CSV table of C-alpha atoms in Angstrom, one decimal:
chain,number,residue,atom,x,y,z
Y,1,ALA,CA,7.4,52.9,-50.3
Y,2,GLN,CA,4.5,54.8,-49.0
Y,3,LYS,CA,4.9,58.5,-49.7
Y,4,VAL,CA,2.3,59.6,-47.2
Y,5,THR,CA,1.9,57.9,-43.9
Y,6,GLN,CA,-1.0,58.4,-41.6
Y,7,ALA,CA,-0.2,56.1,-38.7
Y,8,GLN,CA,-3.5,56.6,-36.9
Y,9,THR,CA,-6.2,54.4,-38.5
Y,10,GLU,CA,-9.0,55.2,-36.2
Y,11,ILE,CA,-9.4,57.8,-33.5
Y,12,SER,CA,-12.3,58.4,-31.1
Y,13,VAL,CA,-12.7,61.4,-29.0
Y,14,VAL,CA,-15.4,62.9,-26.8
Y,15,GLU,CA,-17.0,66.0,-28.1
Y,16,LYS,CA,-15.2,69.2,-27.2
Y,17,GLU,CA,-11.9,67.4,-26.9
Y,18,ASP,CA,-9.0,68.5,-29.0
Y,19,VAL,CA,-7.6,65.9,-31.5
Y,20,THR,CA,-4.5,65.8,-33.6
Y,21,LEU,CA,-4.2,63.8,-36.8
Y,22,ASP,CA,-0.7,62.9,-37.8
Y,23,CYS,CA,0.8,62.9,-41.3
Y,24,VAL,CA,4.3,62.1,-42.3
Y,25,TYR,CA,5.5,62.4,-45.9
Y,26,GLU,CA,8.4,61.4,-48.0
Y,27,THR,CA,9.7,63.1,-51.1
Y,28,ARG,CA,13.0,64.0,-52.8
Y,29,ASP,CA,11.5,67.1,-54.5
Y,30,THR,CA,12.3,70.5,-53.1
Y,31,THR,CA,9.0,71.9,-54.3
Y,32,TYR,CA,5.9,70.0,-53.3
Y,33,TYR,CA,2.4,70.5,-51.9
Y,34,LEU,CA,0.7,69.0,-49.0
Y,35,PHE,CA,-3.1,68.8,-48.6
Y,36,TRP,CA,-5.7,67.7,-46.1
Y,37,TYR,CA,-9.1,66.5,-47.2
Y,38,LYS,CA,-12.1,65.5,-45.3
Y,39,GLN,CA,-14.3,62.6,-46.5
Y,40,PRO,CA,-17.7,62.4,-44.8
Y,41,PRO,CA,-19.9,59.3,-45.2
Y,42,SER,CA,-21.3,60.7,-48.5
Y,43,GLY,CA,-17.9,60.1,-50.0
Y,44,GLU,CA,-17.2,63.4,-51.5
Y,45,LEU,CA,-13.8,64.8,-50.7
Y,46,VAL,CA,-13.8,68.2,-49.0
Y,47,PHE,CA,-10.7,70.3,-49.5
Y,48,LEU,CA,-9.4,71.7,-46.2
Y,49,ILE,CA,-5.9,73.1,-46.9
Y,50,ARG,CA,-2.9,73.2,-49.2
Y,51,ARG,CA,0.6,74.0,-48.1
Y,52,ASN,CA,3.6,74.5,-50.4
Y,53,SER,CA,7.0,73.3,-49.3
Y,54,PHE,CA,8.4,76.8,-49.0
Y,55,ASP,CA,5.8,78.0,-46.5
Y,56,GLU,CA,6.3,76.5,-43.0
Y,57,GLN,CA,4.1,78.9,-41.3
Y,58,ASN,CA,1.4,77.2,-39.2
Y,59,GLU,CA,-2.1,78.0,-40.2
Y,60,ILE,CA,-5.3,78.4,-38.2
Y,61,SER,CA,-8.8,78.4,-39.7
Y,62,GLY,CA,-11.4,78.5,-37.0
Y,63,ARG,CA,-11.2,75.3,-35.0
Y,64,TYR,CA,-8.7,73.8,-37.5
Y,65,SER,CA,-5.0,74.3,-37.3
Y,66,TRP,CA,-2.0,72.8,-39.2
Y,67,ASN,CA,1.6,72.3,-38.1
Y,68,PHE,CA,4.0,71.9,-41.0
Y,69,GLN,CA,7.5,70.9,-40.0
Y,70,LYS,CA,10.0,70.1,-42.9
Y,71,SER,CA,12.6,69.0,-40.4
Y,72,THR,CA,10.4,66.0,-39.5
Y,73,SER,CA,8.5,65.8,-42.8
Y,74,SER,CA,5.3,66.1,-40.9
Y,75,PHE,CA,2.1,68.0,-41.6
Y,76,ASN,CA,-0.2,67.5,-38.6
Y,77,PHE,CA,-3.8,68.6,-38.4
Y,78,THR,CA,-5.4,69.6,-35.1
Y,79,ILE,CA,-9.1,70.1,-34.5
Y,80,THR,CA,-9.9,72.1,-31.4
Y,81,ALA,CA,-13.1,71.6,-29.4
Y,82,SER,CA,-14.2,68.7,-31.7
Y,83,GLN,CA,-17.8,68.4,-32.7
Y,84,VAL,CA,-19.9,65.5,-33.9
Y,85,VAL,CA,-19.9,67.0,-37.4
Y,86,ASP,CA,-16.2,66.5,-37.5
Y,87,SER,CA,-16.7,62.7,-37.7
Y,88,ALA,CA,-15.2,61.6,-41.0
Y,89,VAL,CA,-12.2,60.1,-42.6
Y,90,TYR,CA,-9.4,62.6,-43.1
Y,91,PHE,CA,-6.8,62.2,-45.8
Y,92,CYS,CA,-3.4,63.8,-46.0
Y,93,ALA,CA,-2.0,64.0,-49.6
Y,94,LEU,CA,1.2,65.0,-51.3
Y,95,SER,CA,1.7,66.4,-54.8
Y,96,GLU,CA,5.2,66.6,-56.1
Y,97,PHE,CA,6.2,69.5,-58.4
Y,98,GLU,CA,8.4,67.5,-60.6
Y,99,GLU,CA,5.9,64.6,-61.0
Y,100,ALA,CA,4.5,64.6,-64.5
Y,101,GLY,CA,0.9,65.5,-64.2
Y,102,ASN,CA,1.3,66.3,-60.5
Y,103,GLN,CA,-0.7,63.4,-59.3
Y,104,PHE,CA,-1.7,63.1,-55.7
Y,105,TYR,CA,-0.4,60.5,-53.3
Y,106,PHE,CA,-2.9,59.9,-50.5
Y,107,GLY,CA,-2.3,58.5,-47.1
Y,108,THR,CA,-4.4,55.7,-45.8
Y,109,GLY,CA,-6.6,58.0,-44.0
Y,110,THR,CA,-7.6,58.5,-40.3
Y,111,SER,CA,-11.2,57.8,-39.3
Y,112,LEU,CA,-12.3,60.2,-36.7
Y,113,THR,CA,-15.3,59.6,-34.5
Y,114,VAL,CA,-16.5,62.3,-32.2
Y,115,ILE,CA,-18.7,60.9,-29.5
Y,116,PRO,CA,-21.4,63.2,-28.2
M,1,GLY,CA,-14.1,76.7,-55.9
M,2,ALA,CA,-14.4,75.1,-59.2
M,3,VAL,CA,-16.9,72.3,-59.8
M,4,VAL,CA,-16.3,68.8,-61.1
M,5,SER,CA,-19.3,66.6,-61.7
M,6,GLN,CA,-19.5,62.9,-62.1
M,7,HIS,CA,-22.3,60.9,-63.6
M,8,PRO,CA,-23.8,58.6,-62.6
M,9,SER,CA,-23.5,59.0,-58.8
M,10,TRP,CA,-24.1,55.4,-58.4
M,11,VAL,CA,-24.7,52.4,-60.6
M,12,ILE,CA,-25.7,48.8,-60.1
M,13,CYS,CA,-25.0,46.4,-63.0
M,14,LYS,CA,-24.8,42.7,-63.8
M,15,SER,CA,-21.5,40.9,-64.1
M,16,GLY,CA,-20.2,41.0,-67.6
M,17,THR,CA,-21.7,44.3,-68.6
M,18,SER,CA,-19.8,47.6,-69.3
M,19,VAL,CA,-20.3,50.7,-67.4
M,20,LYS,CA,-19.4,54.2,-68.4
M,21,ILE,CA,-18.6,57.0,-65.9
M,22,GLU,CA,-18.4,60.6,-66.9
M,23,CYS,CA,-16.3,63.3,-65.3
M,24,ARG,CA,-16.9,66.9,-66.3
M,25,SER,CA,-15.3,70.1,-65.3
M,26,LEU,CA,-18.1,72.6,-65.3
M,27,ASP,CA,-16.5,76.0,-65.2
M,28,PHE,CA,-13.0,75.4,-66.4
M,29,GLN,CA,-11.0,73.6,-69.0
M,30,ALA,CA,-9.0,70.6,-67.8
M,31,THR,CA,-6.2,69.3,-69.9
M,32,THR,CA,-5.5,66.7,-67.3
M,33,MET,CA,-7.9,64.6,-65.3
M,34,PHE,CA,-7.2,61.8,-62.9
M,35,TRP,CA,-9.1,58.7,-62.1
M,36,TYR,CA,-9.0,57.1,-58.6
M,37,ARG,CA,-10.5,54.0,-57.1
M,38,GLN,CA,-11.3,53.6,-53.5
M,39,PHE,CA,-12.3,50.4,-51.9
M,40,PRO,CA,-14.2,50.4,-48.6
M,41,LYS,CA,-12.2,51.7,-45.7
M,42,GLN,CA,-9.1,52.2,-47.9
M,43,SER,CA,-7.3,55.1,-49.4
M,44,LEU,CA,-7.7,56.6,-52.9
M,45,MET,CA,-5.5,54.8,-55.4
M,46,LEU,CA,-4.6,56.5,-58.7
M,47,MET,CA,-5.7,54.4,-61.6
M,48,ALA,CA,-4.7,56.6,-64.5
M,49,THR,CA,-3.9,60.0,-65.7
M,50,SER,CA,-6.1,61.3,-68.6
M,51,ASN,CA,-4.7,63.9,-71.0
M,52,GLU,CA,-6.9,65.6,-73.5
M,53,GLY,CA,-6.3,64.4,-77.0
M,54,SER,CA,-3.8,61.7,-76.1
M,55,LYS,CA,-3.7,58.3,-74.5
M,56,ALA,CA,-4.2,57.9,-70.8
M,57,THR,CA,-1.3,56.9,-68.7
M,58,TYR,CA,-2.1,53.9,-66.4
M,59,GLU,CA,-0.6,53.1,-63.1
M,60,GLN,CA,1.1,49.8,-62.6
M,61,GLY,CA,-1.4,46.9,-62.1
M,62,VAL,CA,-4.3,48.7,-63.8
M,63,GLU,CA,-5.5,46.9,-66.9
M,64,LYS,CA,-5.9,49.5,-69.7
M,65,ASP,CA,-8.1,47.2,-71.7
M,66,LYS,CA,-10.5,46.8,-68.9
M,67,PHE,CA,-10.6,50.4,-67.8
M,68,LEU,CA,-10.9,52.4,-70.9
M,69,ILE,CA,-10.4,56.1,-70.6
M,70,ASN,CA,-11.3,58.7,-73.1
M,71,HIS,CA,-10.5,62.4,-72.7
M,72,ALA,CA,-12.0,63.8,-76.0
M,73,SER,CA,-12.6,67.4,-74.8
M,74,LEU,CA,-11.2,69.8,-72.3
M,75,THR,CA,-14.2,69.4,-70.1
M,76,LEU,CA,-15.0,65.7,-70.3
M,77,SER,CA,-13.2,62.5,-69.4
M,78,THR,CA,-14.9,59.1,-69.4
M,79,LEU,CA,-14.0,55.9,-67.7
M,80,THR,CA,-15.5,52.7,-69.0
M,81,VAL,CA,-15.3,49.6,-66.9
M,82,THR,CA,-15.6,46.8,-69.5
M,83,SER,CA,-17.0,43.4,-68.7
M,84,ALA,CA,-17.4,44.4,-65.0
M,85,HIS,CA,-17.1,41.8,-62.3
M,86,PRO,CA,-17.9,41.9,-58.6
M,87,GLU,CA,-14.4,42.7,-57.7
M,88,ASP,CA,-14.6,45.9,-59.7
M,89,SER,CA,-17.2,47.2,-57.2
M,90,SER,CA,-15.7,50.3,-55.8
M,91,PHE,CA,-16.0,54.0,-55.4
M,92,TYR,CA,-14.5,55.8,-58.4
M,93,ILE,CA,-13.4,59.4,-58.1
M,94,CYS,CA,-12.1,61.7,-60.7
M,95,SER,CA,-10.2,65.0,-60.3
M,96,ALA,CA,-9.3,67.7,-62.7
M,97,ARG,CA,-6.5,70.2,-62.8
M,98,ASP,CA,-7.3,73.9,-63.4
M,99,LEU,CA,-4.0,75.6,-64.4
M,100,GLY,CA,-5.8,78.8,-65.4
M,101,ARG,CA,-7.2,79.6,-62.0
M,102,THR,CA,-4.9,82.0,-60.4
M,103,GLY,CA,-5.0,82.6,-56.6
M,104,SER,CA,-6.6,79.2,-56.0
M,105,THR,CA,-5.1,77.0,-53.4
M,106,GLU,CA,-6.7,73.7,-54.5
M,107,THR,CA,-5.0,73.1,-57.9
M,108,GLN,CA,-7.0,69.9,-58.3
M,109,TYR,CA,-10.8,69.6,-57.9
M,110,PHE,CA,-12.4,66.3,-57.1
M,111,GLY,CA,-15.7,65.0,-58.3
M,112,PRO,CA,-18.3,63.7,-55.9
M,113,GLY,CA,-17.5,60.1,-56.9
M,114,THR,CA,-19.4,57.2,-58.5
M,115,ARG,CA,-20.3,54.1,-56.5
M,116,LEU,CA,-20.3,51.0,-58.7
M,117,LEU,CA,-21.8,47.7,-57.5
M,118,VAL,CA,-21.4,44.7,-59.8
M,119,LEU,CA,-23.7,41.8,-59.0
């Protein structure tokens, strides 16, 4: 079973629009971490945020914000006033505390295209 | 943040040859490194977990005799694709854990990836 689901395969928005990328996860651990990464065309993963399972506070960083809701097992990512430079593939990932080695489980990614 | 390097960044080879990819943690020691493979327009799939001084743990479906992993030091893990074939063409990414870095939110640091093209 997929541990991390990103239902949106591709999203296109016009510049300055807001866009939300969805992430739903599945785990039996009580302690776990959730991540968002950005992968531009160059391929290198860019770390955006980490959240642990005990911290449900929403976080805002500039134009980026994250909504973590344990009740729905979701960790959604919103970009406000999108820009062309935001065009990339975004991955949500889960790391389970009890998992030996703490490997990452990645979602299938959401390809975001911001149209100028 | 911490830095993980990979070498080479891209490689083209003929079918049947072996290719070695290096993953280095530049400013920390990594007892555990991970190797991922990413096919075009797909997600990262974990291939194996590499532990310093011991045998790697491979994920189901990954041939350990084809993808040789060596983690001989705390800063270096290597992935050797033996007798490479066109279907092995992919983007290979390593990551390293830094348990000694307090206050960091990343916990794992990813290398820039290696693009392999087998002709």
